[in-house]
């Protein structure tokens, strides 16, 4: 398996270019199932999760012509309406095919994803969305089976006990695009990736309004057409480089990003003492010495993203003072803290809260990545530590970061990929 060897202690300096957002691209690729016409998605990030989604579409009989960063996708002929366990267990986002398949073909069989390293990942709200549109939903042999002659639009409340769900909002919005009549989703997720999906659906001829607010309105249409679409930049990749600039006391210009999608994170950075300049489509982040301790609570957008919690836990591990990080989306999401302890961090985790007593310097160690964002946190810690850190199980990182070692090396870091794909 691949691993990273990180020689710490070099401040990052220079310019880095951000890729398109994985979490926007994956539902958009699934949404191509809603039309028989060709959709061209441009500026695709070179990520394992994107390969997996394209493989899933191909396995269903969809024509996928990929040329570098573009893919032409045509779900024109016979489409198999099943997403098998073998693919779904590799990538939870496979469940995005559920809504499009039921809406267009009247049936879908999608494997239940099961748990994952960041905690319980229920799908009840996805099922609520499908049933709300009139589908008959059953769970059998580890699969969700949803059927409907034609879905019917309806008002529904889609938030759960933990607040809105990005995945369920996306799935239900895609399904409602082809339903008869109007759907009103209350308690919708407001994430920029939801807005991007709505924009893409509208390019196909859908009638979605209110995206980015908790109330989404979708007037169903009979059929959708094709389009060419370029997804938004990845706010989590941009935030990861911002944290990397600070933790190394560097100065980095982050290009092709949307600072307006990162206001909660930029606010945290400013309060922690970093220098932050934002422009149109770019931002410059500079740190000098240790950051100030600061408390963070993750929350649905526009709050602080759960997908940046691990990276900021690493940053605060070397802060001046004691910080409290509260994870309100996925309570089990602190496995990286256990690995950071091995690098000399002082972190007490109790339930969904981590109390971080900042230390002056982390020390290098061999550490194990448990999930995508935890991997990034460990690489960041390695960049700041004295000595050489080895981060094992880098395959998690390749799911969501495009050539991270290349981009970091371009900023003056010393990061090498070792081993084999495994
Ligand atoms: C979540 C994040 C998203 C991130 C992604 C990958 C939020 C709100 N969402 O999206 O930003 O990119 O993880 O790390 O921060 N839930 C249910 N029932 C469901 C679905 C979800 O109870 O059917 C709960 C989840 O357990 C969680 C919360 O709702 O506590 C948000 O989940 P959801 O937004 O659906 O997760 P993802 O779509 O995976």
Short mmCIF file of C-alpha atoms and ligand atoms in Angstrom, two decimals:
data_model
loop_
_atom_site.label_atom_id
_atom_site.label_comp_id
_atom_site.label_asym_id
_atom_site.label_seq_id
_atom_site.Cartn_x
_atom_site.Cartn_y
_atom_site.Cartn_z
CA UNK A 1 0.00 0.00 0.00
CA UNK A 2 1.11 3.54 -0.61
CA UNK A 3 2.42 5.61 2.26
CA UNK A 4 3.71 9.17 2.54
CA UNK A 5 7.09 10.06 3.93
CA UNK A 6 6.97 13.63 5.19
CA UNK A 7 10.08 15.55 6.22
CA UNK A 8 8.76 18.22 8.57
CA UNK A 9 9.85 21.72 9.46
CA UNK A 10 9.60 23.60 6.15
CA UNK A 11 7.23 26.57 5.86
CA UNK A 12 5.00 26.27 2.79
CA UNK A 13 5.39 29.14 0.32
CA UNK A 14 3.98 29.80 -3.13
CA UNK A 15 0.81 29.23 -5.10
CA UNK A 16 -1.48 26.23 -5.27
CA UNK A 17 -4.39 25.53 -7.62
CA UNK A 18 -7.55 23.93 -6.21
CA UNK A 19 -9.44 21.20 -8.08
CA UNK A 20 -13.21 20.88 -8.52
CA UNK A 21 -15.18 19.78 -5.48
CA UNK A 22 -15.40 16.01 -5.06
CA UNK A 23 -18.63 16.42 -3.11
CA UNK A 24 -20.19 18.40 -5.96
CA UNK A 25 -18.86 16.20 -8.76
CA UNK A 26 -20.12 12.86 -7.38
CA UNK A 27 -23.85 13.76 -7.22
CA UNK A 28 -23.57 15.61 -10.55
CA UNK A 29 -22.18 12.46 -12.21
CA UNK A 30 -25.07 10.45 -10.72
CA UNK A 31 -27.54 13.08 -11.97
CA UNK A 32 -26.46 12.29 -15.55
CA UNK A 33 -28.68 9.19 -15.16
CA UNK A 34 -31.72 11.50 -15.24
CA UNK A 35 -31.43 12.11 -18.99
CA UNK A 36 -30.95 10.08 -22.15
CA UNK A 37 -28.99 12.97 -23.65
CA UNK A 38 -25.25 13.49 -23.34
CA UNK A 39 -23.87 15.47 -20.40
CA UNK A 40 -20.29 16.70 -20.51
CA UNK A 41 -18.69 17.37 -17.13
CA UNK A 42 -15.47 19.37 -17.40
CA UNK A 43 -12.61 20.10 -15.02
CA UNK A 44 -13.08 16.78 -13.23
CA UNK A 45 -10.70 16.23 -10.32
CA UNK A 46 -8.34 13.26 -10.79
CA UNK A 47 -9.58 11.29 -7.79
CA UNK A 48 -10.20 7.67 -6.97
CA UNK A 49 -13.82 8.45 -5.95
CA UNK A 50 -14.49 9.96 -9.39
CA UNK A 51 -13.06 6.82 -11.05
CA UNK A 52 -15.30 4.70 -8.82
CA UNK A 53 -18.44 6.68 -9.74
CA UNK A 54 -17.61 6.45 -13.46
CA UNK A 55 -16.98 2.70 -13.04
CA UNK A 56 -20.39 2.36 -11.37
CA UNK A 57 -22.11 4.20 -14.24
CA UNK A 58 -20.32 2.04 -16.82
CA UNK A 59 -21.26 -1.13 -14.94
CA UNK A 60 -24.90 -0.02 -15.29
CA UNK A 61 -24.58 0.26 -19.08
CA UNK A 62 -24.05 4.03 -19.28
CA UNK A 63 -21.65 5.23 -21.99
CA UNK A 64 -18.76 7.12 -20.40
CA UNK A 65 -16.14 8.70 -22.65
CA UNK A 66 -13.39 10.16 -20.54
CA UNK A 67 -10.71 12.42 -21.94
CA UNK A 68 -8.42 13.67 -19.17
CA UNK A 69 -10.48 16.02 -17.04
CA UNK A 70 -13.66 15.77 -19.14
CA UNK A 71 -16.24 13.02 -19.27
CA UNK A 72 -19.11 12.68 -21.76
CA UNK A 73 -21.84 10.65 -20.15
CA UNK A 74 -24.82 9.21 -21.99
CA UNK A 75 -27.42 7.11 -20.21
CA UNK A 76 -29.23 6.51 -23.50
CA UNK A 77 -29.67 2.78 -23.98
CA UNK A 78 -30.62 0.06 -21.53
CA UNK A 79 -29.55 0.95 -18.02
CA UNK A 80 -29.21 -1.63 -15.25
CA UNK A 81 -30.83 -0.19 -12.13
CA UNK A 82 -28.59 -1.77 -9.52
CA UNK A 83 -25.63 -0.45 -7.52
CA UNK A 84 -23.89 -3.56 -6.13
CA UNK A 85 -22.32 -3.88 -2.66
CA UNK A 86 -18.91 -4.34 -4.20
CA UNK A 87 -18.88 -0.72 -5.41
CA UNK A 88 -21.02 0.92 -2.69
CA UNK A 89 -18.80 -0.43 0.10
CA UNK A 90 -15.83 1.32 -1.57
CA UNK A 91 -17.65 4.61 -1.86
CA UNK A 92 -20.74 5.61 0.09
CA UNK A 93 -21.54 8.33 -2.44
CA UNK A 94 -22.67 5.53 -4.78
CA UNK A 95 -26.05 5.95 -3.07
CA UNK A 96 -26.54 9.09 -5.18
CA UNK A 97 -27.77 6.86 -8.01
CA UNK A 98 -30.87 5.92 -5.95
CA UNK A 99 -32.94 9.06 -6.65
CA UNK A 100 -32.11 9.35 -10.37
CA UNK A 101 -32.78 5.62 -11.03
CA UNK A 102 -36.22 5.52 -9.38
CA UNK A 103 -37.22 8.79 -11.00
CA UNK A 104 -36.25 7.84 -14.54
CA UNK A 105 -36.61 4.05 -14.66
CA UNK A 106 -39.19 3.43 -11.92
CA UNK A 107 -36.92 1.17 -9.89
CA UNK A 108 -33.59 1.05 -8.11
CA UNK A 109 -31.70 -1.50 -6.10
CA UNK A 110 -28.85 0.04 -4.15
CA UNK A 111 -26.71 -1.74 -1.60
CA UNK A 112 -26.84 -0.34 1.94
CA UNK A 113 -23.47 1.26 2.60
CA UNK A 114 -22.92 0.05 6.17
CA UNK A 115 -20.87 1.96 8.75
CA UNK A 116 -17.56 3.70 8.29
CA UNK A 117 -14.60 4.98 10.27
CA UNK A 118 -16.18 8.35 11.05
CA UNK A 119 -19.21 6.86 12.79
CA UNK A 120 -22.80 5.84 12.15
CA UNK A 121 -23.97 6.82 8.69
CA UNK A 122 -27.75 6.20 8.63
CA UNK A 123 -29.80 6.45 5.42
CA UNK A 124 -33.27 6.93 6.94
CA UNK A 125 -33.61 10.44 5.49
CA UNK A 126 -32.78 9.21 1.97
CA UNK A 127 -35.55 6.64 2.39
CA UNK A 128 -37.90 9.28 3.78
CA UNK A 129 -37.27 11.36 0.66
CA UNK A 130 -38.04 8.47 -1.70
CA UNK A 131 -41.17 7.38 0.20
CA UNK A 132 -42.28 11.01 0.39
CA UNK A 133 -42.28 11.06 -3.41
CA UNK A 134 -44.49 7.96 -3.47
CA UNK A 135 -41.88 5.23 -4.02
CA UNK A 136 -42.43 1.87 -2.35
CA UNK A 137 -39.22 1.34 -0.40
CA UNK A 138 -38.15 -1.97 1.12
CA UNK A 139 -34.88 -3.20 2.58
CA UNK A 140 -33.96 -6.79 1.78
CA UNK A 141 -30.72 -8.77 1.76
CA UNK A 142 -28.65 -5.63 2.45
CA UNK A 143 -30.18 -3.68 -0.42
CA UNK A 144 -32.57 -0.74 -0.63
CA UNK A 145 -35.24 -1.51 -3.19
CA UNK A 146 -37.32 1.45 -4.36
CA UNK A 147 -40.10 1.32 -6.94
CA UNK A 148 -42.64 3.74 -8.37
CA UNK A 149 -44.50 4.02 -11.68
CA UNK A 150 -43.94 7.76 -11.67
CA UNK A 151 -42.88 9.69 -8.59
CA UNK A 152 -45.29 12.34 -7.33
CA UNK A 153 -44.10 15.67 -5.95
CA UNK A 154 -45.03 16.44 -2.35
CA UNK A 155 -44.13 18.70 0.55
CA UNK A 156 -41.73 17.07 3.00
CA UNK A 157 -39.52 17.76 6.00
CA UNK A 158 -36.11 16.26 5.39
CA UNK A 159 -34.01 17.27 8.40
CA UNK A 160 -33.20 14.68 11.06
CA UNK A 161 -32.22 14.94 14.72
CA UNK A 162 -28.72 16.10 13.72
CA UNK A 163 -30.06 18.68 11.28
CA UNK A 164 -30.17 18.58 7.49
CA UNK A 165 -28.56 15.87 5.40
CA UNK A 166 -26.51 16.77 2.33
CA UNK A 167 -26.90 13.29 0.83
CA UNK A 168 -30.65 12.99 1.38
CA UNK A 169 -31.30 16.51 0.08
CA UNK A 170 -29.34 15.74 -3.10
CA UNK A 171 -31.00 12.37 -3.67
CA UNK A 172 -34.51 13.74 -3.14
CA UNK A 173 -33.89 16.84 -5.28
CA UNK A 174 -32.67 14.66 -8.19
CA UNK A 175 -35.68 12.34 -7.89
CA UNK A 176 -38.15 15.23 -7.63
CA UNK A 177 -36.77 16.77 -10.84
CA UNK A 178 -38.69 14.13 -12.87
CA UNK A 179 -41.67 13.71 -10.51
CA UNK A 180 -45.22 14.76 -11.37
CA UNK A 181 -46.02 18.11 -9.73
CA UNK A 182 -44.21 20.20 -7.16
CA UNK A 183 -41.97 19.07 -4.30
CA UNK A 184 -41.13 21.38 -1.42
CA UNK A 185 -38.26 20.18 0.77
CA UNK A 186 -38.16 21.89 4.18
CA UNK A 187 -35.06 21.41 6.28
CA UNK A 188 -32.93 21.11 3.12
CA UNK A 189 -29.14 21.21 3.36
CA UNK A 190 -27.73 24.58 2.25
CA UNK A 191 -24.19 23.44 1.30
CA UNK A 192 -22.62 24.99 -1.84
CA UNK A 193 -22.51 21.47 -3.34
CA UNK A 194 -26.33 21.37 -3.14
CA UNK A 195 -26.49 24.72 -4.96
CA UNK A 196 -24.10 23.37 -7.60
CA UNK A 197 -26.24 20.27 -8.13
CA UNK A 198 -29.36 22.46 -8.45
CA UNK A 199 -27.55 24.65 -11.01
CA UNK A 200 -26.57 21.55 -13.00
CA UNK A 201 -30.14 20.17 -12.90
CA UNK A 202 -31.46 23.53 -14.07
CA UNK A 203 -28.96 23.44 -16.98
CA UNK A 204 -30.59 20.12 -17.94
CA UNK A 205 -34.00 21.83 -17.92
CA UNK A 206 -35.12 21.10 -14.35
CA UNK A 207 -37.09 23.67 -12.35
CA UNK A 208 -35.33 23.93 -9.00
CA UNK A 209 -35.43 27.09 -6.89
CA UNK A 210 -34.41 28.02 -3.37
CA UNK A 211 -31.11 26.08 -3.43
CA UNK A 212 -28.82 27.40 -0.70
CA UNK A 213 -31.80 28.03 1.60
CA UNK A 214 -33.57 25.51 3.89
CA UNK A 215 -36.59 25.44 1.56
CA UNK A 216 -36.08 23.87 -1.87
CA UNK A 217 -38.82 23.92 -4.49
CA UNK A 218 -38.72 21.53 -7.42
CA UNK A 219 -41.33 21.58 -10.15
CA UNK A 220 -41.06 18.20 -11.84
CA UNK A 221 -40.71 17.97 -15.63
CA UNK A 222 -41.37 15.04 -18.00
CA UNK A 223 -37.84 14.83 -19.36
CA UNK A 224 -34.45 16.48 -19.05
CA UNK A 225 -31.90 17.32 -21.75
CA UNK A 226 -28.10 17.38 -21.90
CA UNK A 227 -25.59 20.07 -20.93
CA UNK A 228 -21.95 20.90 -20.47
CA UNK A 229 -21.06 21.77 -16.88
CA UNK A 230 -18.04 22.78 -14.82
CA UNK A 231 -18.45 22.09 -11.07
CA UNK A 232 -17.41 24.49 -8.27
CA UNK A 233 -13.95 24.45 -6.65
CA UNK A 234 -13.33 22.21 -3.63
CA UNK A 235 -13.74 24.23 -0.43
CA UNK A 236 -12.34 21.39 1.68
CA UNK A 237 -9.15 21.10 -0.38
CA UNK A 238 -8.76 24.89 -0.16
CA UNK A 239 -9.31 24.78 3.61
CA UNK A 240 -6.76 21.99 3.96
CA UNK A 241 -4.10 24.12 2.22
CA UNK A 242 -5.04 27.09 4.41
CA UNK A 243 -4.45 24.96 7.53
CA UNK A 244 -1.19 23.67 6.00
CA UNK A 245 0.03 27.23 5.44
CA UNK A 246 -0.68 28.11 9.09
CA UNK A 247 0.68 24.98 10.72
CA UNK A 248 4.02 25.46 8.96
CA UNK A 249 4.15 29.23 9.53
CA UNK A 250 4.12 29.65 5.74
CA UNK A 251 2.52 31.99 3.22
CA UNK A 252 0.38 30.43 0.50
CA UNK A 253 -1.79 31.84 -2.25
CA UNK A 254 -4.70 29.49 -2.91
CA UNK A 255 -6.07 29.91 -6.43
CA UNK A 256 -9.30 28.71 -8.06
CA UNK A 257 -11.25 28.72 -4.81
CA UNK A 258 -14.38 30.39 -3.46
CA UNK A 259 -13.57 32.31 -0.24
CA UNK A 260 -17.31 33.05 0.06
CA UNK A 261 -17.84 29.29 0.62
CA UNK A 262 -15.31 29.34 3.48
CA UNK A 263 -16.41 32.19 5.73
CA UNK A 264 -16.60 30.08 8.93
CA UNK A 265 -13.11 28.69 8.35
CA UNK A 266 -11.63 32.09 7.45
CA UNK A 267 -13.16 33.55 10.60
CA UNK A 268 -11.48 30.81 12.67
CA UNK A 269 -8.14 31.48 10.98
CA UNK A 270 -8.35 35.23 11.61
CA UNK A 271 -9.23 34.70 15.26
CA UNK A 272 -6.35 32.24 15.57
CA UNK A 273 -4.03 35.02 14.43
CA UNK A 274 -3.36 34.06 10.80
CA UNK A 275 -3.12 36.71 8.09
CA UNK A 276 -5.96 36.26 5.65
CA UNK A 277 -6.48 38.12 2.37
CA UNK A 278 -9.29 37.19 0.04
CA UNK A 279 -9.81 38.08 -3.59
CA UNK A 280 -12.20 36.97 -6.32
CA UNK A 281 -11.48 33.30 -6.71
CA UNK A 282 -8.35 33.28 -4.59
CA UNK A 283 -7.08 33.79 -1.06
CA UNK A 284 -3.73 34.21 0.63
CA UNK A 285 -3.10 32.69 4.04
CA UNK A 286 0.00 33.36 6.11
CA UNK A 287 0.91 32.18 9.57
CA UNK A 288 3.75 33.27 11.78
CA UNK A 289 4.72 31.15 14.73
CA UNK A 290 2.13 29.26 16.76
CA UNK A 291 -1.54 30.11 16.28
CA UNK A 292 -3.77 31.16 19.19
CA UNK A 293 -6.00 28.55 20.78
CA UNK A 294 -9.60 28.77 19.62
CA UNK A 295 -12.84 26.81 20.08
CA UNK A 296 -14.55 25.25 17.05
CA UNK A 297 -17.90 23.49 16.72
CA UNK A 298 -18.69 21.78 13.44
CA UNK A 299 -22.12 22.52 12.00
CA UNK A 300 -24.05 22.28 8.75
CA UNK A 301 -23.22 25.01 6.20
CA UNK A 302 -22.57 27.90 6.66
CA UNK A 303 -21.05 26.62 9.91
CA UNK A 304 -17.57 25.15 10.27
CA UNK A 305 -17.42 22.02 8.06
CA UNK A 306 -16.97 18.60 9.65
CA UNK A 307 -14.67 17.81 6.71
CA UNK A 308 -12.13 20.37 8.03
CA UNK A 309 -12.35 19.32 11.68
CA UNK A 310 -9.44 16.85 11.56
CA UNK A 311 -7.09 19.27 9.79
CA UNK A 312 -7.89 22.04 12.29
CA UNK A 313 -7.46 19.65 15.22
CA UNK A 314 -3.92 19.08 13.90
CA UNK A 315 -3.38 22.83 13.58
CA UNK A 316 -4.62 23.49 17.13
CA UNK A 317 -2.37 20.72 18.48
CA UNK A 318 0.47 23.26 18.22
CA UNK A 319 -1.54 26.34 19.25
CA UNK A 320 -0.65 28.60 22.16
CA UNK A 321 -3.18 27.57 24.83
CA UNK A 322 -6.12 25.17 25.12
CA UNK A 323 -8.75 24.76 22.41
CA UNK A 324 -12.03 22.85 22.47
CA UNK A 325 -13.23 21.20 19.27
CA UNK A 326 -16.78 19.86 19.24
CA UNK A 327 -17.93 17.54 16.46
CA UNK A 328 -21.69 17.87 16.04
CA UNK A 329 -22.17 16.00 12.75
CA UNK A 330 -20.32 12.67 13.18
CA UNK A 331 -19.57 11.98 16.84
CA UNK A 332 -17.04 9.20 16.22
CA UNK A 333 -14.88 11.41 14.06
CA UNK A 334 -11.78 11.71 16.29
CA UNK A 335 -9.63 8.72 15.29
CA UNK A 336 -6.98 11.17 14.03
CA UNK A 337 -6.66 12.53 17.58
CA UNK A 338 -5.41 9.10 18.76
CA UNK A 339 -2.73 9.15 16.06
CA UNK A 340 -1.79 12.78 16.86
CA UNK A 341 -1.13 11.66 20.46
CA UNK A 342 1.59 9.43 19.03
CA UNK A 343 3.17 12.58 17.61
CA UNK A 344 3.29 14.28 20.99
CA UNK A 345 -0.04 16.13 20.85
CA UNK A 346 -2.01 16.53 24.11
CA UNK A 347 -5.65 15.86 23.31
CA UNK A 348 -8.42 14.54 25.60
CA UNK A 349 -11.38 13.17 23.68
CA UNK A 350 -14.66 12.74 25.56
CA UNK A 351 -17.62 11.79 23.40
CA UNK A 352 -17.95 14.39 20.70
CA UNK A 353 -15.51 16.87 22.25
CA UNK A 354 -11.73 17.13 22.02
CA UNK A 355 -9.85 19.33 24.46
CA UNK A 356 -6.53 20.21 22.85
CA UNK A 357 -3.66 21.52 24.96
CA UNK A 358 -1.31 23.04 22.41
CA UNK A 359 2.31 21.87 22.48
CA UNK A 360 5.26 23.80 21.15
CA UNK A 361 6.28 21.15 18.67
CA UNK A 362 5.00 17.80 17.43
CA UNK A 363 7.45 14.96 16.97
CA UNK A 364 7.60 12.67 13.96
CA UNK A 365 6.21 9.14 14.15
CA UNK A 366 4.74 6.35 12.06
CA UNK A 367 0.99 6.96 11.97
CA UNK A 368 -2.02 5.31 10.39
CA UNK A 369 -4.71 7.10 8.40
CA UNK A 370 -8.26 6.00 9.26
CA UNK A 371 -10.30 8.04 6.80
CA UNK A 372 -9.95 10.68 4.13
CA UNK A 373 -9.78 13.88 6.18
CA UNK A 374 -7.92 12.20 9.06
CA UNK A 375 -5.19 11.34 6.53
CA UNK A 376 -4.87 14.99 5.58
CA UNK A 377 -4.63 15.95 9.26
CA UNK A 378 -1.75 13.53 9.78
CA UNK A 379 0.11 14.84 6.74
CA UNK A 380 -0.31 18.39 8.09
CA UNK A 381 1.01 17.31 11.49
CA UNK A 382 3.97 15.69 9.70
CA UNK A 383 4.72 18.95 7.87
CA UNK A 384 4.95 20.75 11.21
CA UNK A 385 6.79 18.05 13.18
CA UNK A 386 10.52 17.74 13.67
CA UNK A 387 11.94 14.73 11.79
CA UNK A 388 10.38 12.36 9.30
CA UNK A 389 6.78 11.20 9.66
CA UNK A 390 5.41 8.20 7.84
CA UNK A 391 1.67 8.23 7.12
CA UNK A 392 0.39 4.75 6.28
CA UNK A 393 -2.77 3.85 4.28
CA UNK A 394 -2.65 6.81 1.96
CA UNK A 395 -5.33 5.22 -0.24
CA UNK A 396 -7.91 7.10 1.85
CA UNK A 397 -6.26 10.36 0.84
CA UNK A 398 -6.25 9.51 -2.87
CA UNK A 399 -10.04 9.20 -2.72
CA UNK A 400 -10.40 12.91 -2.14
CA UNK A 401 -7.15 14.85 -2.74
CA UNK A 402 -5.65 15.19 -6.17
CA UNK A 403 -1.90 14.48 -6.05
CA UNK A 404 -1.53 16.03 -2.59
CA UNK A 405 2.18 15.22 -2.45
CA UNK A 406 2.77 17.01 -5.79
CA UNK A 407 0.90 20.12 -4.68
CA UNK A 408 2.72 20.20 -1.31
CA UNK A 409 6.10 19.67 -2.99
CA UNK A 410 5.26 22.61 -5.28
CA UNK A 411 4.98 24.72 -2.10
CA UNK A 412 8.41 23.66 -0.85
CA UNK A 413 7.43 20.69 1.34
CA UNK A 414 9.29 17.39 1.26
CA UNK A 415 6.65 14.70 0.81
CA UNK A 416 7.31 11.43 -0.99
CA UNK A 417 4.98 8.63 -1.95
CA UNK A 418 6.45 5.21 -1.18
CA UNK A 419 5.23 1.65 -1.58
CA UNK A 420 2.84 0.27 -4.16
CA UNK A 421 -0.90 0.61 -4.82
CA UNK A 422 -1.50 -2.49 -2.62
C1 LIG B 1 -21.61 14.89 5.37
C2 LIG B 1 -21.38 16.37 5.58
C3 LIG B 1 -20.75 16.87 4.32
C4 LIG B 1 -19.47 16.08 4.08
C5 LIG B 1 -19.74 14.57 4.04
C6 LIG B 1 -18.48 13.72 3.96
C7 LIG B 1 -22.73 17.95 6.85
C8 LIG B 1 -24.08 18.43 7.15
N1 LIG B 1 -22.63 17.00 5.90
O1 LIG B 1 -22.45 14.71 4.26
O2 LIG B 1 -20.50 18.25 4.45
O3 LIG B 1 -18.88 16.46 2.91
O4 LIG B 1 -20.40 14.21 5.21
O5 LIG B 1 -17.76 13.74 5.13
O6 LIG B 1 -21.76 18.41 7.40
N2 LIG B 1 -28.17 11.57 8.80
C9 LIG B 1 -29.25 10.85 9.25
N3 LIG B 1 -29.98 10.14 8.35
C10 LIG B 1 -29.69 10.12 7.01
C11 LIG B 1 -28.58 10.85 6.56
C12 LIG B 1 -27.85 11.56 7.49
O7 LIG B 1 -29.54 10.85 10.44
O8 LIG B 1 -30.40 9.46 6.25
C13 LIG B 1 -27.35 12.32 9.76
C14 LIG B 1 -25.91 11.90 9.74
O9 LIG B 1 -25.63 10.84 10.59
C15 LIG B 1 -25.18 13.16 10.15
C16 LIG B 1 -26.05 14.25 9.59
O10 LIG B 1 -27.32 13.67 9.37
O11 LIG B 1 -25.17 13.29 11.54
C17 LIG B 1 -25.51 14.81 8.28
O12 LIG B 1 -25.36 13.76 7.34
P1 LIG B 1 -25.26 14.00 5.78
O13 LIG B 1 -25.18 15.46 5.51
O14 LIG B 1 -26.29 13.20 5.10
O15 LIG B 1 -23.94 13.32 5.49
P2 LIG B 1 -23.28 13.37 4.13
O16 LIG B 1 -24.20 13.58 3.02
O17 LIG B 1 -22.39 12.18 4.12
#
